[in-house]
């Protein structure tokens, strides 16, 4: 009786903690948006940024915006910084979501959105486009690099899933091994193209692209990326029971009547599509999908009913501040975002490993 009461108290405390944490994250996220659009080469007062965003989001006109500064500040915030902040939010949420799903699907705490060779496949597609000048004609001509990066990412993921399914049902070990093989293969082909192309400008472009950046953020690209991430987020919010079962292993899933092989393939295909779209838009941004789920697990636990929504918000928050750091740390310049996320994520991950607080699978 005492044990049951204590378990109930812990469950209530954990549920209360996750709800409180979500509210806190939403508040901090709103504040971070205002602060991030104010910071940059052109410094803008926070109150100005706030009222400019309020006016253009709600359509209401207020007397708080100073007229003589409104024109300059409006262009900087609405045309440059705000789309970039929104893309950072969507990218962070998407990578954190995919990392959470991948770790549950393959039952591996070291899994991330690029475990299926998506990053190397995207690099191969981008390298093919940049070094050989092979663009896509017609409407997609201006998006040749992004288009081929997405094709490469999705092709690599499909190859991994096909290899892992040969000889029987797909297992987490086979997925990881197949991902390692395809990753090495795509990297080899990319290096092969670079070596024989001997294009210095192209090599520089590929290097910058593979390090990740949000500099290409535009209003035209946001709706599609946002819609994909939101749809996937809503879908996985209602899949917490299956995700929790995945952490318990194959035998438990069979006992509960869940076709774990089907759900694993479905989740990994969806995650691959999301990751491919994000990579083709922003380049390769590592560590977000690996570190954010572990940080969130250490706070709200391994139950995906709480883990998924908090990971979405925390991923957005993490990416916003990583991007602020990337575009302000160098005077009149910008540090690639992938470098920043690795510099921030690696020490945190090492600390969590030392403290054994990653909380994967209830451990």
mmCIF file of C-alpha atoms in Angstrom:
data_model
loop_
_atom_site.group_PDB
_atom_site.id
_atom_site.type_symbol
_atom_site.label_atom_id
_atom_site.label_comp_id
_atom_site.label_asym_id
_atom_site.label_seq_id
_atom_site.Cartn_x
_atom_site.Cartn_y
_atom_site.Cartn_z
ATOM 1 C CA UNK A 1 0.000 0.000 0.000
ATOM 2 C CA UNK A 2 2.817 2.375 0.924
ATOM 3 C CA UNK A 3 4.699 1.465 -2.269
ATOM 4 C CA UNK A 4 1.623 2.151 -4.414
ATOM 5 C CA UNK A 5 1.096 5.489 -2.720
ATOM 6 C CA UNK A 6 4.698 6.507 -3.292
ATOM 7 C CA UNK A 7 4.485 5.466 -6.941
ATOM 8 C CA UNK A 8 1.342 7.561 -7.359
ATOM 9 C CA UNK A 9 3.032 10.546 -5.729
ATOM 10 C CA UNK A 10 6.031 10.226 -8.028
ATOM 11 C CA UNK A 11 3.710 9.978 -11.059
ATOM 12 C CA UNK A 12 1.818 13.117 -10.007
ATOM 13 C CA UNK A 13 5.062 14.987 -9.320
ATOM 14 C CA UNK A 14 6.501 13.995 -12.715
ATOM 15 C CA UNK A 15 3.296 14.996 -14.513
ATOM 16 C CA UNK A 16 3.157 18.320 -12.673
ATOM 17 C CA UNK A 17 6.835 18.906 -13.408
ATOM 18 C CA UNK A 18 6.415 18.288 -17.147
ATOM 19 C CA UNK A 19 3.365 20.594 -17.394
ATOM 20 C CA UNK A 20 5.156 23.335 -15.499
ATOM 21 C CA UNK A 21 8.252 22.880 -17.615
ATOM 22 C CA UNK A 22 6.233 23.184 -20.838
ATOM 23 C CA UNK A 23 4.698 26.470 -19.663
ATOM 24 C CA UNK A 24 8.139 27.772 -18.664
ATOM 25 C CA UNK A 25 9.588 26.759 -22.042
ATOM 26 C CA UNK A 26 6.780 28.549 -23.913
ATOM 27 C CA UNK A 27 7.430 31.749 -21.951
ATOM 28 C CA UNK A 28 11.197 31.516 -22.411
ATOM 29 C CA UNK A 29 10.699 30.748 -26.108
ATOM 30 C CA UNK A 30 8.572 33.876 -26.628
ATOM 31 C CA UNK A 31 11.147 36.008 -24.801
ATOM 32 C CA UNK A 32 13.981 34.416 -26.798
ATOM 33 C CA UNK A 33 12.296 35.303 -30.092
ATOM 34 C CA UNK A 34 12.117 38.979 -29.136
ATOM 35 C CA UNK A 35 15.686 39.045 -27.812
ATOM 36 C CA UNK A 36 17.128 37.146 -30.790
ATOM 37 C CA UNK A 37 15.629 39.469 -33.407
ATOM 38 C CA UNK A 38 17.106 42.418 -31.470
ATOM 39 C CA UNK A 39 20.668 41.091 -31.396
ATOM 40 C CA UNK A 40 23.000 41.403 -34.373
ATOM 41 C CA UNK A 41 25.197 43.770 -36.325
ATOM 42 C CA UNK A 42 22.383 46.316 -36.052
ATOM 43 C CA UNK A 43 21.294 46.529 -32.431
ATOM 44 C CA UNK A 44 17.577 47.130 -31.938
ATOM 45 C CA UNK A 45 15.914 48.026 -28.610
ATOM 46 C CA UNK A 46 13.900 45.134 -27.209
ATOM 47 C CA UNK A 47 10.715 47.179 -26.850
ATOM 48 C CA UNK A 48 10.957 48.195 -30.514
ATOM 49 C CA UNK A 49 11.373 44.588 -31.596
ATOM 50 C CA UNK A 50 8.442 43.498 -29.462
ATOM 51 C CA UNK A 51 5.991 46.052 -30.838
ATOM 52 C CA UNK A 52 7.137 45.573 -34.444
ATOM 53 C CA UNK A 53 6.443 41.844 -34.104
ATOM 54 C CA UNK A 54 3.102 42.503 -32.399
ATOM 55 C CA UNK A 55 1.996 44.903 -35.134
ATOM 56 C CA UNK A 56 2.911 42.648 -38.041
ATOM 57 C CA UNK A 57 1.749 39.385 -36.523
ATOM 58 C CA UNK A 58 -1.605 40.663 -35.243
ATOM 59 C CA UNK A 59 -2.170 43.380 -37.862
ATOM 60 C CA UNK A 60 -2.897 45.903 -35.114
ATOM 61 C CA UNK A 61 -1.334 49.368 -35.159
ATOM 62 C CA UNK A 62 0.024 50.734 -31.910
ATOM 63 C CA UNK A 63 1.652 53.972 -30.854
ATOM 64 C CA UNK A 64 4.634 52.222 -29.312
ATOM 65 C CA UNK A 65 6.724 52.040 -32.493
ATOM 66 C CA UNK A 66 8.934 55.058 -33.103
ATOM 67 C CA UNK A 67 8.134 56.271 -36.594
ATOM 68 C CA UNK A 68 11.574 57.506 -37.680
ATOM 69 C CA UNK A 69 13.235 54.194 -36.764
ATOM 70 C CA UNK A 70 10.394 51.980 -37.868
ATOM 71 C CA UNK A 71 11.488 51.691 -41.504
ATOM 72 C CA UNK A 72 15.035 50.527 -40.834
ATOM 73 C CA UNK A 73 14.134 48.294 -37.913
ATOM 74 C CA UNK A 74 11.197 46.792 -39.774
ATOM 75 C CA UNK A 75 13.347 45.662 -42.715
ATOM 76 C CA UNK A 76 15.991 44.146 -40.456
ATOM 77 C CA UNK A 77 13.507 42.322 -38.233
ATOM 78 C CA UNK A 78 10.745 41.290 -40.604
ATOM 79 C CA UNK A 79 12.755 40.506 -43.723
ATOM 80 C CA UNK A 80 15.981 39.098 -42.273
ATOM 81 C CA UNK A 81 15.972 38.147 -38.602
ATOM 82 C CA UNK A 82 12.436 36.965 -37.922
ATOM 83 C CA UNK A 83 12.357 34.419 -40.801
ATOM 84 C CA UNK A 84 15.724 33.173 -39.598
ATOM 85 C CA UNK A 85 14.487 32.804 -36.020
ATOM 86 C CA UNK A 86 11.389 30.951 -37.209
ATOM 87 C CA UNK A 87 13.521 28.608 -39.308
ATOM 88 C CA UNK A 88 15.750 28.035 -36.273
ATOM 89 C CA UNK A 89 12.685 27.116 -34.211
ATOM 90 C CA UNK A 90 11.360 24.719 -36.834
ATOM 91 C CA UNK A 91 14.766 23.150 -37.496
ATOM 92 C CA UNK A 92 15.527 22.692 -33.801
ATOM 93 C CA UNK A 93 12.106 21.174 -33.149
ATOM 94 C CA UNK A 94 12.373 18.866 -36.155
ATOM 95 C CA UNK A 95 15.874 17.595 -35.348
ATOM 96 C CA UNK A 96 15.014 17.083 -31.671
ATOM 97 C CA UNK A 97 11.850 15.201 -32.651
ATOM 98 C CA UNK A 98 13.682 12.975 -35.130
ATOM 99 C CA UNK A 99 16.431 12.290 -32.604
ATOM 100 C CA UNK A 100 13.857 11.241 -30.009
ATOM 101 C CA UNK A 101 12.098 8.939 -32.463
ATOM 102 C CA UNK A 102 15.327 7.440 -33.788
ATOM 103 C CA UNK A 103 16.628 6.655 -30.311
ATOM 104 C CA UNK A 104 13.411 4.871 -29.437
ATOM 105 C CA UNK A 105 13.172 3.071 -32.788
ATOM 106 C CA UNK A 106 16.663 1.557 -32.695
ATOM 107 C CA UNK A 107 16.774 1.386 -28.870
ATOM 108 C CA UNK A 108 20.144 3.114 -28.867
ATOM 109 C CA UNK A 109 20.964 6.235 -26.795
ATOM 110 C CA UNK A 110 23.617 7.257 -29.343
ATOM 111 C CA UNK A 111 21.184 7.380 -32.256
ATOM 112 C CA UNK A 112 20.478 10.710 -33.938
ATOM 113 C CA UNK A 113 18.590 11.876 -37.069
ATOM 114 C CA UNK A 114 21.633 11.084 -39.232
ATOM 115 C CA UNK A 115 21.974 7.437 -38.190
ATOM 116 C CA UNK A 116 20.550 6.202 -41.507
ATOM 117 C CA UNK A 117 23.293 7.864 -43.513
ATOM 118 C CA UNK A 118 21.084 10.866 -44.204
ATOM 119 C CA UNK A 119 23.854 13.405 -43.633
ATOM 120 C CA UNK A 120 26.317 11.676 -45.939
ATOM 121 C CA UNK A 121 23.607 11.106 -48.542
ATOM 122 C CA UNK A 122 22.689 14.788 -48.444
ATOM 123 C CA UNK A 123 26.362 15.722 -48.733
ATOM 124 C CA UNK A 124 26.691 13.486 -51.764
ATOM 125 C CA UNK A 125 23.671 15.103 -53.412
ATOM 126 C CA UNK A 126 24.935 18.615 -52.662
ATOM 127 C CA UNK A 127 28.432 17.728 -53.857
ATOM 128 C CA UNK A 128 27.003 16.289 -57.063
ATOM 129 C CA UNK A 129 25.099 19.512 -57.689
ATOM 130 C CA UNK A 130 27.821 22.008 -56.730
ATOM 131 C CA UNK A 131 30.918 20.331 -58.149
ATOM 132 C CA UNK A 132 29.421 19.029 -61.379
ATOM 133 C CA UNK A 133 26.990 21.925 -61.897
ATOM 134 C CA UNK A 134 24.134 19.501 -62.382
ATOM 135 C CA UNK A 135 21.009 21.528 -61.604
ATOM 136 C CA UNK A 136 17.371 20.628 -61.918
ATOM 137 C CA UNK A 137 15.639 22.336 -64.783
ATOM 138 C CA UNK A 138 12.368 24.231 -64.778
ATOM 139 C CA UNK A 139 10.819 25.491 -61.575
ATOM 140 C CA UNK A 140 13.376 23.709 -59.393
ATOM 141 C CA UNK A 141 16.370 25.181 -61.204
ATOM 142 C CA UNK A 142 17.069 27.761 -58.498
ATOM 143 C CA UNK A 143 16.924 25.083 -55.801
ATOM 144 C CA UNK A 144 19.320 22.613 -57.377
ATOM 145 C CA UNK A 145 21.552 22.171 -54.330
ATOM 146 C CA UNK A 146 18.630 21.786 -51.905
ATOM 147 C CA UNK A 147 16.796 19.480 -54.288
ATOM 148 C CA UNK A 148 19.735 17.153 -54.837
ATOM 149 C CA UNK A 149 20.596 17.212 -51.142
ATOM 150 C CA UNK A 150 17.081 16.010 -50.344
ATOM 151 C CA UNK A 151 17.241 13.338 -53.040
ATOM 152 C CA UNK A 152 20.578 12.128 -51.676
ATOM 153 C CA UNK A 153 19.345 12.090 -48.083
ATOM 154 C CA UNK A 154 16.153 10.202 -48.875
ATOM 155 C CA UNK A 155 17.944 7.738 -51.175
ATOM 156 C CA UNK A 156 20.498 6.945 -48.469
ATOM 157 C CA UNK A 157 17.751 6.345 -45.908
ATOM 158 C CA UNK A 158 15.831 4.065 -48.260
ATOM 159 C CA UNK A 159 19.003 2.097 -49.033
ATOM 160 C CA UNK A 160 19.642 1.602 -45.325
ATOM 161 C CA UNK A 161 16.089 0.405 -44.705
ATOM 162 C CA UNK A 162 16.321 -1.951 -47.688
ATOM 163 C CA UNK A 163 19.638 -3.418 -46.540
ATOM 164 C CA UNK A 164 18.395 -3.819 -42.977
ATOM 165 C CA UNK A 165 15.301 -5.723 -44.137
ATOM 166 C CA UNK A 166 17.223 -8.301 -46.179
ATOM 167 C CA UNK A 167 17.061 -11.790 -44.730
ATOM 168 C CA UNK A 168 14.192 -11.221 -42.345
ATOM 169 C CA UNK A 169 12.670 -8.558 -40.158
ATOM 170 C CA UNK A 170 14.420 -5.256 -39.524
ATOM 171 C CA UNK A 171 16.332 -5.051 -36.250
ATOM 172 C CA UNK A 172 18.021 -2.144 -34.524
ATOM 173 C CA UNK A 173 21.468 -3.726 -34.933
ATOM 174 C CA UNK A 174 20.972 -4.262 -38.669
ATOM 175 C CA UNK A 175 19.786 -0.664 -39.069
ATOM 176 C CA UNK A 176 22.869 0.728 -37.334
ATOM 177 C CA UNK A 177 25.237 -1.488 -39.336
ATOM 178 C CA UNK A 178 23.499 -0.658 -42.620
ATOM 179 C CA UNK A 179 23.622 3.049 -41.745
ATOM 180 C CA UNK A 180 27.369 2.793 -41.124
ATOM 181 C CA UNK A 181 27.900 1.103 -44.490
ATOM 182 C CA UNK A 182 25.852 3.631 -46.486
ATOM 183 C CA UNK A 183 27.452 6.519 -44.598
ATOM 184 C CA UNK A 184 30.935 5.317 -45.560
ATOM 185 C CA UNK A 185 29.861 4.666 -49.149
ATOM 186 C CA UNK A 186 28.301 8.109 -49.667
ATOM 187 C CA UNK A 187 31.287 9.822 -48.054
ATOM 188 C CA UNK A 188 33.627 7.936 -50.368
ATOM 189 C CA UNK A 189 31.667 9.012 -53.465
ATOM 190 C CA UNK A 190 31.600 12.634 -52.255
ATOM 191 C CA UNK A 191 35.356 12.660 -51.746
ATOM 192 C CA UNK A 192 35.796 10.995 -55.142
ATOM 193 C CA UNK A 193 33.857 13.787 -56.878
ATOM 194 C CA UNK A 194 35.722 16.499 -54.959
ATOM 195 C CA UNK A 195 39.115 14.985 -55.733
ATOM 196 C CA UNK A 196 38.608 14.824 -59.487
ATOM 197 C CA UNK A 197 36.576 18.012 -59.915
ATOM 198 C CA UNK A 198 39.363 20.243 -58.525
ATOM 199 C CA UNK A 199 37.051 23.201 -58.106
ATOM 200 C CA UNK A 200 38.333 25.446 -55.302
ATOM 201 C CA UNK A 201 35.188 27.581 -55.143
ATOM 202 C CA UNK A 202 32.984 24.508 -55.210
ATOM 203 C CA UNK A 203 34.966 22.895 -52.386
ATOM 204 C CA UNK A 204 34.526 26.038 -50.311
ATOM 205 C CA UNK A 205 30.770 26.035 -50.967
ATOM 206 C CA UNK A 206 30.459 22.376 -50.001
ATOM 207 C CA UNK A 207 32.478 22.908 -46.824
ATOM 208 C CA UNK A 208 30.237 25.788 -45.737
ATOM 209 C CA UNK A 209 27.083 23.860 -46.649
ATOM 210 C CA UNK A 210 28.103 20.753 -44.693
ATOM 211 C CA UNK A 211 28.720 22.913 -41.593
ATOM 212 C CA UNK A 212 25.116 24.140 -41.570
ATOM 213 C CA UNK A 213 23.653 27.623 -41.659
ATOM 214 C CA UNK A 214 20.313 29.430 -41.424
ATOM 215 C CA UNK A 215 21.456 32.296 -43.629
ATOM 216 C CA UNK A 216 19.203 31.124 -46.475
ATOM 217 C CA UNK A 217 16.034 31.622 -44.404
ATOM 218 C CA UNK A 218 13.273 33.248 -46.444
ATOM 219 C CA UNK A 219 9.531 33.623 -46.067
ATOM 220 C CA UNK A 220 9.012 31.513 -49.200
ATOM 221 C CA UNK A 221 10.733 28.444 -47.739
ATOM 222 C CA UNK A 222 9.158 28.573 -44.271
ATOM 223 C CA UNK A 223 5.559 27.380 -44.909
ATOM 224 C CA UNK A 224 6.500 24.005 -46.379
ATOM 225 C CA UNK A 225 9.193 23.172 -43.809
ATOM 226 C CA UNK A 226 6.977 24.332 -40.936
ATOM 227 C CA UNK A 227 3.984 22.341 -42.173
ATOM 228 C CA UNK A 228 6.047 19.143 -42.420
ATOM 229 C CA UNK A 229 7.527 19.476 -38.923
ATOM 230 C CA UNK A 230 4.159 20.424 -37.356
ATOM 231 C CA UNK A 231 2.394 17.505 -39.028
ATOM 232 C CA UNK A 232 5.067 15.077 -37.864
ATOM 233 C CA UNK A 233 5.021 16.554 -34.355
ATOM 234 C CA UNK A 234 1.247 16.121 -34.083
ATOM 235 C CA UNK A 235 1.495 12.578 -35.386
ATOM 236 C CA UNK A 236 4.156 11.505 -32.891
ATOM 237 C CA UNK A 237 2.375 13.191 -29.992
ATOM 238 C CA UNK A 238 -0.254 10.457 -30.291
ATOM 239 C CA UNK A 239 2.266 7.629 -30.737
ATOM 240 C CA UNK A 240 3.654 7.699 -27.204
ATOM 241 C CA UNK A 241 2.324 4.243 -26.279
ATOM 242 C CA UNK A 242 4.108 2.546 -29.170
ATOM 243 C CA UNK A 243 7.281 4.553 -28.548
ATOM 244 C CA UNK A 244 7.257 3.585 -24.885
ATOM 245 C CA UNK A 245 6.790 -0.062 -25.866
ATOM 246 C CA UNK A 246 9.798 0.143 -28.186
ATOM 247 C CA UNK A 247 12.017 0.942 -25.216
ATOM 248 C CA UNK A 248 10.880 -2.287 -23.520
ATOM 249 C CA UNK A 249 12.155 -4.523 -26.315
ATOM 250 C CA UNK A 250 10.890 -6.970 -28.922
ATOM 251 C CA UNK A 251 9.435 -9.567 -26.547
ATOM 252 C CA UNK A 252 7.288 -7.060 -24.669
ATOM 253 C CA UNK A 253 5.986 -5.615 -27.943
ATOM 254 C CA UNK A 254 4.989 -9.076 -29.185
ATOM 255 C CA UNK A 255 3.264 -9.803 -25.867
ATOM 256 C CA UNK A 256 1.256 -6.582 -26.182
ATOM 257 C CA UNK A 257 0.321 -7.401 -29.774
ATOM 258 C CA UNK A 258 2.287 -4.547 -31.370
ATOM 259 C CA UNK A 259 3.930 -5.069 -34.756
ATOM 260 C CA UNK A 260 7.197 -3.438 -33.798
ATOM 261 C CA UNK A 261 8.785 -4.034 -37.203
ATOM 262 C CA UNK A 262 5.998 -2.133 -38.986
ATOM 263 C CA UNK A 263 6.071 0.827 -36.629
ATOM 264 C CA UNK A 264 9.860 0.995 -36.669
ATOM 265 C CA UNK A 265 9.947 1.236 -40.459
ATOM 266 C CA UNK A 266 7.091 3.770 -40.512
ATOM 267 C CA UNK A 267 8.715 6.003 -37.891
ATOM 268 C CA UNK A 268 12.106 5.864 -39.545
ATOM 269 C CA UNK A 269 10.703 6.702 -42.979
ATOM 270 C CA UNK A 270 8.859 9.731 -41.556
ATOM 271 C CA UNK A 271 11.955 10.814 -39.619
ATOM 272 C CA UNK A 272 14.095 10.395 -42.728
ATOM 273 C CA UNK A 273 11.792 12.613 -44.781
ATOM 274 C CA UNK A 274 11.796 15.319 -42.112
ATOM 275 C CA UNK A 275 15.567 15.182 -41.689
ATOM 276 C CA UNK A 276 16.103 15.217 -45.455
ATOM 277 C CA UNK A 277 13.964 18.347 -45.816
ATOM 278 C CA UNK A 278 15.754 20.103 -42.940
ATOM 279 C CA UNK A 279 19.199 19.145 -44.203
ATOM 280 C CA UNK A 280 18.409 20.291 -47.739
ATOM 281 C CA UNK A 281 17.257 23.640 -46.318
ATOM 282 C CA UNK A 282 19.897 24.347 -43.656
ATOM 283 C CA UNK A 283 22.778 21.974 -44.317
ATOM 284 C CA UNK A 284 24.062 19.480 -41.761
ATOM 285 C CA UNK A 285 23.555 20.610 -38.163
ATOM 286 C CA UNK A 286 24.798 17.955 -35.795
ATOM 287 C CA UNK A 287 24.331 17.178 -32.102
ATOM 288 C CA UNK A 288 20.862 18.745 -31.793
ATOM 289 C CA UNK A 289 19.017 15.489 -32.372
ATOM 290 C CA UNK A 290 21.453 13.629 -30.123
ATOM 291 C CA UNK A 291 21.813 15.893 -27.104
ATOM 292 C CA UNK A 292 18.362 17.503 -26.763
ATOM 293 C CA UNK A 293 16.411 14.246 -26.164
ATOM 294 C CA UNK A 294 18.871 13.262 -23.423
ATOM 295 C CA UNK A 295 18.635 16.642 -21.716
ATOM 296 C CA UNK A 296 14.844 16.457 -21.787
ATOM 297 C CA UNK A 297 14.816 12.865 -20.496
ATOM 298 C CA UNK A 298 16.896 13.926 -17.511
ATOM 299 C CA UNK A 299 14.158 16.442 -16.640
ATOM 300 C CA UNK A 300 10.803 14.836 -17.517
ATOM 301 C CA UNK A 301 11.701 11.155 -17.781
ATOM 302 C CA UNK A 302 11.463 8.613 -20.624
ATOM 303 C CA UNK A 303 7.683 8.607 -21.066
ATOM 304 C CA UNK A 304 7.156 9.877 -24.616
ATOM 305 C CA UNK A 305 3.836 11.448 -23.658
ATOM 306 C CA UNK A 306 5.891 14.099 -21.865
ATOM 307 C CA UNK A 307 9.167 13.675 -23.733
ATOM 308 C CA UNK A 308 7.957 14.504 -27.264
ATOM 309 C CA UNK A 309 6.299 17.921 -26.587
ATOM 310 C CA UNK A 310 9.108 19.073 -24.299
ATOM 311 C CA UNK A 311 11.741 17.953 -26.819
ATOM 312 C CA UNK A 312 10.018 19.982 -29.552
ATOM 313 C CA UNK A 313 10.088 23.164 -27.454
ATOM 314 C CA UNK A 314 13.559 22.633 -26.031
ATOM 315 C CA UNK A 315 14.953 21.901 -29.501
ATOM 316 C CA UNK A 316 13.537 25.193 -30.782
ATOM 317 C CA UNK A 317 14.994 27.086 -27.850
ATOM 318 C CA UNK A 318 18.393 25.425 -28.212
ATOM 319 C CA UNK A 319 18.601 26.240 -31.917
ATOM 320 C CA UNK A 320 17.547 29.885 -31.475
ATOM 321 C CA UNK A 321 20.391 30.596 -29.067
ATOM 322 C CA UNK A 322 22.894 28.543 -31.017
ATOM 323 C CA UNK A 323 22.093 30.673 -34.068
ATOM 324 C CA UNK A 324 22.372 33.903 -32.040
ATOM 325 C CA UNK A 325 25.819 32.765 -30.929
ATOM 326 C CA UNK A 326 26.778 31.809 -34.499
ATOM 327 C CA UNK A 327 25.928 35.191 -36.001
ATOM 328 C CA UNK A 328 27.268 37.409 -33.207
ATOM 329 C CA UNK A 329 30.483 35.741 -31.999
ATOM 330 C CA UNK A 330 32.468 36.970 -35.032
ATOM 331 C CA UNK A 331 32.452 40.673 -35.846
ATOM 332 C CA UNK A 332 31.031 41.290 -39.333
ATOM 333 C CA UNK A 333 30.915 37.558 -39.931
ATOM 334 C CA UNK A 334 29.063 34.347 -39.163
ATOM 335 C CA UNK A 335 30.265 31.079 -37.672
ATOM 336 C CA UNK A 336 28.753 27.946 -39.258
ATOM 337 C CA UNK A 337 25.910 26.716 -37.094
ATOM 338 C CA UNK A 338 27.083 23.093 -37.110
ATOM 339 C CA UNK A 339 30.308 24.147 -35.385
ATOM 340 C CA UNK A 340 28.374 26.001 -32.695
ATOM 341 C CA UNK A 341 26.003 23.113 -31.954
ATOM 342 C CA UNK A 342 28.929 20.719 -31.676
ATOM 343 C CA UNK A 343 30.863 23.069 -29.388
ATOM 344 C CA UNK A 344 27.812 23.482 -27.156
ATOM 345 C CA UNK A 345 26.549 19.924 -27.343
ATOM 346 C CA UNK A 346 29.720 17.878 -26.872
ATOM 347 C CA UNK A 347 30.614 19.166 -23.359
ATOM 348 C CA UNK A 348 27.000 18.789 -22.187
ATOM 349 C CA UNK A 349 26.826 15.246 -23.519
ATOM 350 C CA UNK A 350 30.129 14.301 -21.874
ATOM 351 C CA UNK A 351 28.893 15.724 -18.564
ATOM 352 C CA UNK A 352 25.672 13.717 -18.789
ATOM 353 C CA UNK A 353 27.592 10.535 -19.593
ATOM 354 C CA UNK A 354 29.858 11.062 -16.597
ATOM 355 C CA UNK A 355 26.889 11.735 -14.316
ATOM 356 C CA UNK A 356 24.899 8.885 -15.940
ATOM 357 C CA UNK A 357 21.860 11.149 -16.162
ATOM 358 C CA UNK A 358 20.819 10.504 -19.745
ATOM 359 C CA UNK A 359 17.813 8.447 -18.560
ATOM 360 C CA UNK A 360 17.426 6.326 -21.693
ATOM 361 C CA UNK A 361 14.833 3.602 -21.474
ATOM 362 C CA UNK A 362 14.093 4.343 -17.878
ATOM 363 C CA UNK A 363 17.741 3.901 -16.820
#
